[in-house]
Short mmCIF file of C-alpha atoms in Angstrom, two decimals:
data_model
loop_
_atom_site.label_atom_id
_atom_site.label_comp_id
_atom_site.label_asym_id
_atom_site.label_seq_id
_atom_site.Cartn_x
_atom_site.Cartn_y
_atom_site.Cartn_z
CA MET Y 1 -73.18 47.49 25.94
CA LYS Y 2 -71.99 43.86 26.37
CA ILE Y 3 -72.68 44.02 30.11
CA ILE Y 4 -76.20 45.35 29.50
CA LEU Y 5 -76.94 42.61 26.95
CA ALA Y 6 -75.67 39.95 29.32
CA LEU Y 7 -77.90 41.24 32.09
CA LEU Y 8 -80.89 41.32 29.78
CA PHE Y 9 -80.18 37.75 28.62
CA THR Y 10 -79.89 36.49 32.21
CA THR Y 11 -83.11 38.25 33.18
CA ALA Y 12 -84.93 36.72 30.21
CA LEU Y 13 -83.76 33.21 31.14
CA THR Y 14 -84.87 33.67 34.76
CA ALA Y 15 -88.26 34.90 33.69
CA ALA Y 16 -88.68 31.93 31.33
CA GLU Y 17 -87.95 29.35 34.04
CA PRO Y 18 -91.20 28.16 35.63
CA ALA Y 19 -91.53 28.40 39.39
CA LEU Y 20 -91.15 25.04 41.07
CA GLN Y 21 -93.85 23.78 43.41
CA ARG Y 22 -93.55 21.19 46.19
CA PHE Y 23 -95.53 17.97 45.81
CA GLU Y 24 -95.69 14.92 48.08
CA TYR Y 25 -96.93 11.39 47.39
CA ALA Y 26 -97.07 8.18 49.46
CA GLU Y 27 -97.73 4.50 48.81
CA ALA Y 28 -97.18 1.26 50.73
CA HIS Y 29 -94.46 -1.02 49.34
CA MET Y 30 -91.94 -3.55 50.71
CA GLY Y 31 -93.71 -3.70 54.06
CA THR Y 32 -93.41 0.02 54.76
CA LYS Y 33 -94.66 3.41 53.59
CA PHE Y 34 -92.72 4.97 50.74
CA ARG Y 35 -92.90 8.76 50.52
CA ILE Y 36 -91.76 10.95 47.63
CA VAL Y 37 -91.24 14.69 48.00
CA LEU Y 38 -90.41 16.51 44.78
CA TYR Y 39 -90.33 19.93 43.15
CA SER Y 40 -91.98 20.28 39.77
CA PRO Y 41 -93.31 23.12 37.59
CA ASP Y 42 -96.82 21.65 37.67
CA GLU Y 43 -98.99 18.92 39.18
CA PRO Y 44 -99.47 16.76 36.04
CA THR Y 45 -95.69 16.44 35.61
CA ALA Y 46 -95.21 15.66 39.30
CA SER Y 47 -98.02 13.11 39.41
CA LYS Y 48 -96.84 11.28 36.29
CA ALA Y 49 -93.28 11.07 37.59
CA ALA Y 50 -94.33 9.85 41.04
CA LYS Y 51 -96.61 7.22 39.54
CA ALA Y 52 -93.75 5.89 37.41
CA ALA Y 53 -91.43 5.87 40.43
CA PHE Y 54 -93.86 3.86 42.57
CA ALA Y 55 -94.39 1.45 39.68
CA ARG Y 56 -90.63 0.88 39.66
CA VAL Y 57 -90.66 0.09 43.39
CA ALA Y 58 -93.48 -2.41 42.87
CA GLU Y 59 -91.44 -4.03 40.11
CA LEU Y 60 -88.41 -4.31 42.39
CA ASN Y 61 -90.55 -5.85 45.11
CA ARG Y 62 -91.67 -8.56 42.69
CA ILE Y 63 -88.01 -9.32 42.12
CA MET Y 64 -86.63 -9.13 45.68
CA SER Y 65 -89.41 -9.89 48.16
CA ASP Y 66 -88.83 -12.74 50.62
CA TYR Y 67 -92.55 -12.74 51.51
CA ASP Y 68 -93.81 -13.37 47.98
CA PRO Y 69 -93.14 -17.03 47.04
CA THR Y 70 -93.36 -16.09 43.35
CA SER Y 71 -90.64 -13.40 43.49
CA GLU Y 72 -87.45 -13.94 41.53
CA LEU Y 73 -85.47 -14.12 44.78
CA MET Y 74 -87.70 -16.85 46.20
CA ARG Y 75 -87.61 -18.82 42.95
CA LEU Y 76 -83.82 -18.73 43.14
CA CYS Y 77 -83.89 -20.02 46.72
CA LYS Y 78 -86.49 -22.68 45.92
CA GLN Y 79 -84.16 -24.29 43.40
CA ASN Y 80 -81.73 -24.70 46.29
CA ALA Y 81 -84.25 -26.06 48.81
CA GLU Y 82 -83.09 -29.67 48.84
CA LYS Y 83 -79.64 -29.64 47.28
CA ALA Y 84 -77.01 -27.14 46.28
CA GLY Y 85 -78.18 -25.84 42.95
CA ALA Y 86 -76.51 -25.04 39.64
CA PRO Y 87 -75.77 -21.43 38.69
CA VAL Y 88 -78.99 -19.54 37.92
CA LYS Y 89 -79.13 -16.58 35.56
CA VAL Y 90 -80.80 -13.65 37.31
CA SER Y 91 -82.12 -10.24 36.30
CA PRO Y 92 -79.74 -7.26 36.10
CA GLU Y 93 -81.44 -5.69 39.13
CA LEU Y 94 -81.10 -8.75 41.34
CA PHE Y 95 -77.50 -9.35 40.29
CA PHE Y 96 -76.61 -5.71 41.00
CA VAL Y 97 -78.07 -5.85 44.52
CA LEU Y 98 -76.45 -9.21 45.28
CA SER Y 99 -73.10 -7.91 44.04
CA LYS Y 100 -73.23 -4.74 46.14
CA GLY Y 101 -74.37 -6.73 49.15
CA GLN Y 102 -71.46 -9.13 48.81
CA GLU Y 103 -69.03 -6.21 48.67
CA VAL Y 104 -70.34 -4.88 51.99
CA ALA Y 105 -70.34 -8.42 53.42
CA ARG Y 106 -66.65 -8.87 52.60
CA GLN Y 107 -65.71 -5.41 53.91
CA SER Y 108 -67.61 -5.97 57.18
CA ASP Y 109 -66.37 -9.53 57.82
CA GLY Y 110 -69.89 -10.85 57.32
CA MET Y 111 -71.67 -8.50 59.72
CA PHE Y 112 -73.89 -7.66 56.77
CA ASP Y 113 -75.01 -10.96 55.30
CA MET Y 114 -77.79 -11.55 52.76
CA THR Y 115 -77.79 -15.31 53.48
CA VAL Y 116 -79.29 -14.90 56.98
CA GLY Y 117 -82.76 -15.88 55.71
CA PRO Y 118 -82.97 -19.07 57.84
CA LEU Y 119 -82.00 -17.10 60.96
CA VAL Y 120 -84.38 -14.24 60.19
CA LYS Y 121 -87.24 -16.73 59.77
CA LEU Y 122 -86.53 -18.19 63.21
CA TRP Y 123 -86.20 -14.76 64.82
CA ARG Y 124 -89.48 -13.55 63.35
CA GLN Y 125 -91.14 -16.51 65.04
CA SER Y 126 -89.38 -15.71 68.32
CA ARG Y 127 -90.64 -12.13 68.20
CA LEU Y 128 -94.18 -13.45 67.84
CA THR Y 129 -93.98 -16.13 70.53
CA GLN Y 130 -91.64 -14.25 72.91
CA ARG Y 131 -89.52 -17.40 73.14
CA LEU Y 132 -85.93 -17.97 72.06
CA PRO Y 133 -85.38 -20.40 69.17
CA ASP Y 134 -84.71 -24.05 69.91
CA GLU Y 135 -80.94 -24.65 70.06
CA LYS Y 136 -81.09 -27.45 67.51
CA ALA Y 137 -83.13 -25.38 65.08
CA LEU Y 138 -80.78 -22.45 65.61
CA ALA Y 139 -77.70 -24.58 64.90
CA ASP Y 140 -79.33 -25.95 61.75
CA ALA Y 141 -80.16 -22.43 60.53
CA ARG Y 142 -76.63 -21.19 61.21
CA GLY Y 143 -75.32 -24.11 59.16
CA ARG Y 144 -77.25 -22.79 56.17
CA THR Y 145 -75.89 -19.25 56.33
CA GLY Y 146 -72.64 -17.53 55.41
CA TYR Y 147 -72.02 -14.96 52.67
CA GLU Y 148 -69.10 -17.00 51.40
CA HIS Y 149 -71.65 -19.64 50.29
CA LEU Y 150 -73.20 -17.25 47.75
CA GLU Y 151 -71.32 -17.47 44.46
CA LEU Y 152 -71.78 -14.79 41.79
CA ASN Y 153 -70.52 -14.89 38.21
CA GLU Y 154 -70.43 -11.40 36.71
CA LYS Y 155 -69.67 -12.54 33.17
CA GLU Y 156 -72.63 -14.95 33.06
CA ARG Y 157 -74.77 -12.87 35.47
CA THR Y 158 -75.55 -15.94 37.53
CA ALA Y 159 -76.02 -16.67 41.24
CA ARG Y 160 -75.35 -19.98 42.92
CA LEU Y 161 -76.14 -21.08 46.48
CA LEU Y 162 -73.51 -23.56 47.59
CA VAL Y 163 -75.24 -25.05 50.66
CA PRO Y 164 -78.58 -26.89 50.51
CA GLY Y 165 -81.46 -25.03 52.16
CA MET Y 166 -79.95 -21.56 51.94
CA GLN Y 167 -82.39 -18.64 52.02
CA LEU Y 168 -81.51 -15.11 50.91
CA ASP Y 169 -82.97 -12.06 52.65
CA LEU Y 170 -82.61 -8.59 51.08
CA GLY Y 171 -84.47 -6.75 53.83
CA GLY Y 172 -81.31 -4.85 54.77
CA ILE Y 173 -80.52 -3.53 51.30
CA ALA Y 174 -83.55 -3.54 48.97
CA LYS Y 175 -85.26 -0.40 50.31
CA GLY Y 176 -82.08 1.64 49.93
CA TYR Y 177 -81.75 0.47 46.33
CA ALA Y 178 -85.42 1.26 45.72
CA GLY Y 179 -84.76 4.81 46.91
CA ASP Y 180 -81.94 5.13 44.38
CA GLU Y 181 -84.23 3.86 41.64
CA ILE Y 182 -86.99 6.30 42.59
CA LEU Y 183 -84.63 9.21 42.02
CA ALA Y 184 -83.42 7.67 38.75
CA VAL Y 185 -87.01 7.45 37.46
CA LEU Y 186 -87.77 11.01 38.54
CA ASN Y 187 -84.64 12.19 36.74
CA LYS Y 188 -85.93 10.64 33.53
CA HIS Y 189 -89.01 12.83 33.95
CA GLY Y 190 -86.87 15.94 34.35
CA ILE Y 191 -87.20 16.13 38.14
CA THR Y 192 -83.90 16.40 40.04
CA ARG Y 193 -85.01 18.13 43.24
CA ALA Y 194 -86.51 15.20 45.09
CA MET Y 195 -86.40 13.02 48.20
CA ALA Y 196 -87.42 9.37 48.58
CA VAL Y 197 -88.21 8.01 52.05
CA ALA Y 198 -88.74 4.34 52.93
CA GLY Y 199 -88.91 3.85 56.68
CA GLY Y 200 -85.44 4.62 58.00
CA ASP Y 201 -83.93 4.92 54.51
CA ILE Y 202 -83.76 8.30 52.76
CA VAL Y 203 -82.26 9.20 49.38
CA VAL Y 204 -82.10 12.82 48.20
CA GLY Y 205 -81.24 14.50 44.92
CA ASP Y 206 -80.56 18.17 44.18
CA SER Y 207 -81.45 20.65 46.90
CA PRO Y 208 -84.91 22.18 47.19
CA PRO Y 209 -85.23 25.68 45.66
CA ASP Y 210 -83.45 28.41 47.66
CA SER Y 211 -81.83 25.84 49.95
CA ASP Y 212 -78.38 24.38 50.53
CA GLY Y 213 -79.79 20.89 50.94
CA TRP Y 214 -82.48 18.69 52.40
CA THR Y 215 -82.84 19.05 56.17
CA ILE Y 216 -83.11 15.67 57.88
CA ASN Y 217 -83.49 15.17 61.61
CA VAL Y 218 -82.04 12.04 63.18
CA ALA Y 219 -84.12 11.11 66.20
CA PRO Y 220 -82.19 10.66 69.45
CA LEU Y 221 -81.90 7.32 71.19
CA THR Y 222 -83.73 8.68 74.22
CA LYS Y 223 -86.09 11.60 74.71
CA ALA Y 224 -83.56 13.23 77.01
CA LYS Y 225 -81.38 14.18 74.03
CA PRO Y 226 -82.20 16.53 71.11
CA ALA Y 227 -82.06 15.36 67.50
CA TYR Y 228 -79.08 15.64 65.21
CA THR Y 229 -79.82 17.73 62.10
CA LEU Y 230 -78.28 16.87 58.74
CA CYS Y 231 -78.14 18.85 55.50
CA LEU Y 232 -77.78 16.58 52.45
CA GLN Y 233 -77.89 16.75 48.69
CA ASN Y 234 -77.29 13.93 46.19
CA ALA Y 235 -76.71 11.50 49.02
CA ALA Y 236 -78.45 8.90 51.17
CA VAL Y 237 -78.91 8.32 54.87
CA SER Y 238 -80.12 5.26 56.73
CA THR Y 239 -80.97 4.99 60.42
CA SER Y 240 -81.56 1.78 62.34
CA GLY Y 241 -81.77 0.72 65.94
CA ASP Y 242 -83.91 -0.79 68.66
CA LYS Y 243 -85.79 2.36 69.67
CA GLU Y 244 -89.04 1.10 68.13
CA GLN Y 245 -88.33 -2.38 66.75
CA PHE Y 246 -87.40 -4.62 69.66
CA THR Y 247 -88.70 -7.52 71.70
CA LEU Y 248 -88.30 -8.55 75.35
CA ILE Y 249 -87.63 -12.23 76.05
CA ASN Y 250 -86.85 -13.46 79.55
CA GLY Y 251 -86.16 -9.87 80.59
CA VAL Y 252 -83.60 -9.28 77.83
CA ARG Y 253 -84.17 -6.59 75.19
CA TYR Y 254 -83.37 -7.82 71.66
CA SER Y 255 -83.22 -5.68 68.52
CA HIS Y 256 -84.86 -6.64 65.22
CA ILE Y 257 -81.34 -6.67 63.70
CA VAL Y 258 -80.20 -10.29 63.59
CA ASP Y 259 -76.57 -10.92 64.49
CA PRO Y 260 -75.22 -13.54 62.02
CA ARG Y 261 -72.84 -14.81 64.69
CA THR Y 262 -75.57 -15.76 67.17
CA GLY Y 263 -78.71 -15.97 65.06
CA LEU Y 264 -80.48 -13.82 67.64
CA GLY Y 265 -81.48 -10.17 67.73
CA GLN Y 266 -78.74 -7.79 68.76
CA ILE Y 267 -78.53 -7.02 72.47
CA GLY Y 268 -77.82 -3.50 73.71
CA ARG Y 269 -79.52 -0.13 73.15
CA ARG Y 270 -78.16 1.76 70.16
CA MET Y 271 -79.03 3.98 67.24
CA VAL Y 272 -76.95 3.86 64.07
CA THR Y 273 -77.00 6.36 61.21
CA VAL Y 274 -74.94 6.01 58.03
CA ILE Y 275 -74.58 8.58 55.26
CA ALA Y 276 -73.35 7.35 51.87
CA PRO Y 277 -73.44 8.42 48.21
CA LYS Y 278 -76.19 5.90 47.42
CA GLY Y 279 -79.13 4.38 49.27
CA ILE Y 280 -78.02 0.82 48.54
CA LEU Y 281 -74.80 1.52 50.49
CA ALA Y 282 -76.31 3.49 53.36
CA ASP Y 283 -78.97 0.82 53.92
CA SER Y 284 -76.62 -2.18 53.95
CA MET Y 285 -73.77 -0.48 55.80
CA THR Y 286 -76.11 0.58 58.62
CA LYS Y 287 -76.71 -3.06 59.55
CA ALA Y 288 -73.00 -3.82 59.54
CA VAL Y 289 -72.12 -0.73 61.56
CA ALA Y 290 -74.71 -1.69 64.19
CA LEU Y 291 -72.80 -4.92 64.87
CA LEU Y 292 -69.17 -3.87 64.43
CA GLU Y 293 -66.79 -2.62 67.09
CA PRO Y 294 -65.86 1.10 66.89
CA GLU Y 295 -62.46 0.60 65.24
CA LYS Y 296 -63.95 -1.65 62.56
CA VAL Y 297 -66.71 0.91 62.01
CA LYS Y 298 -64.17 3.63 61.26
CA GLU Y 299 -62.29 1.31 58.93
CA LEU Y 300 -65.44 0.35 57.00
CA ILE Y 301 -66.72 3.93 56.70
CA GLU Y 302 -63.40 5.42 55.67
CA LYS Y 303 -63.17 2.92 52.78
CA THR Y 304 -66.27 4.46 51.20
CA GLU Y 305 -65.85 7.91 49.69
CA GLY Y 306 -68.35 10.38 51.12
CA ALA Y 307 -69.55 8.00 53.83
CA ALA Y 308 -70.01 8.94 57.48
CA ALA Y 309 -71.55 7.34 60.55
CA LEU Y 310 -73.09 8.28 63.86
CA ILE Y 311 -73.52 5.68 66.60
CA VAL Y 312 -75.22 6.34 69.91
CA ARG Y 313 -75.06 3.56 72.51
CA LYS Y 314 -76.72 3.50 75.89
CA SER Y 315 -74.66 2.15 78.77
CA ASP Y 316 -74.87 2.13 82.54
CA SER Y 317 -72.90 5.38 82.62
CA GLY Y 318 -75.10 7.16 80.07
CA GLU Y 319 -74.88 7.52 76.30
CA GLU Y 320 -71.71 6.91 74.32
CA VAL Y 321 -71.45 8.70 70.97
CA LEU Y 322 -69.18 7.77 68.07
CA GLU Y 323 -68.90 10.20 65.15
CA THR Y 324 -66.68 9.31 62.19
CA PRO Y 325 -64.54 12.18 60.84
CA ARG Y 326 -66.64 13.06 57.77
CA LEU Y 327 -69.87 13.40 59.77
CA ALA Y 328 -69.15 17.05 60.63
CA LYS Y 329 -69.54 18.18 57.00
CA TYR Y 330 -73.18 17.02 57.01
CA LEU Y 331 -74.21 18.36 60.42
CA THR Y 332 -76.09 21.62 60.85
CA GLY Y 333 -77.36 20.93 64.35
CA VAL Y 334 -75.49 19.04 67.07
CA PRO Y 335 -76.93 18.12 70.46
#
């Protein structure tokens, strides 16, 4: 009798649960297209949740944009334009991102660096003009960078730029954080089966119905190779490289990723993918991994629980592939 009652109770619960439907929404934010895929019992619930999530991204852009002179980030930098400024109290969101960015900067020996704003500004101009930056201008910009010159006070929630003329750039971390925040907003609306996509940054929640996870294909470096296929849930993945974003100057191919050591775009064909528990980590670590040597990559990735990396480099002898140990648990298809 107890077994029969239990079966009846389980059947009743299953029947009461509404069938989930797949919905997809897209909006332009932070210089790219944001896409949200979610599963919801009905369209009104899905639409309301997606609208709230996009509103959150717009709010974060007003805080962290380096294109909007009125953003909180740019106001912080403006106070430092002519002389090293006093500590400035910042919003919880900005302080959180700056703190996480500094952690990755320290762990990667500065290969991820949010203070590269002066160098990024020069390199953007070079990509437009197809000319390398003037050596004097480059030296001046390098003198105004360095993650060690960004001072954070957790107790007071303040940020201080220690060198006059410093410029922060959150382009390598903000979209990953925005993906995390999209899922957080959707969760508040009762939606846990969702995926947020912002360019090369993807954050996923619980698996789609009747699935072990979200299937994500990582495009190969060249068309001669098939894609890697990942299966993820409650994780994030970020991919970066010079496959699409690059410039040719004097016959040399430069990536859009600025190397803090040179102030120029990275040289050498490569594709880098990082999996991490959160988008803010996957996004920022991808930039560091793109610049680090293989042994340092393994060291950085192994320090982060649940993290994994895939690096494909093109050389004269073909393609060199580096897979960190934990990558295998996420792979469902291997070239």
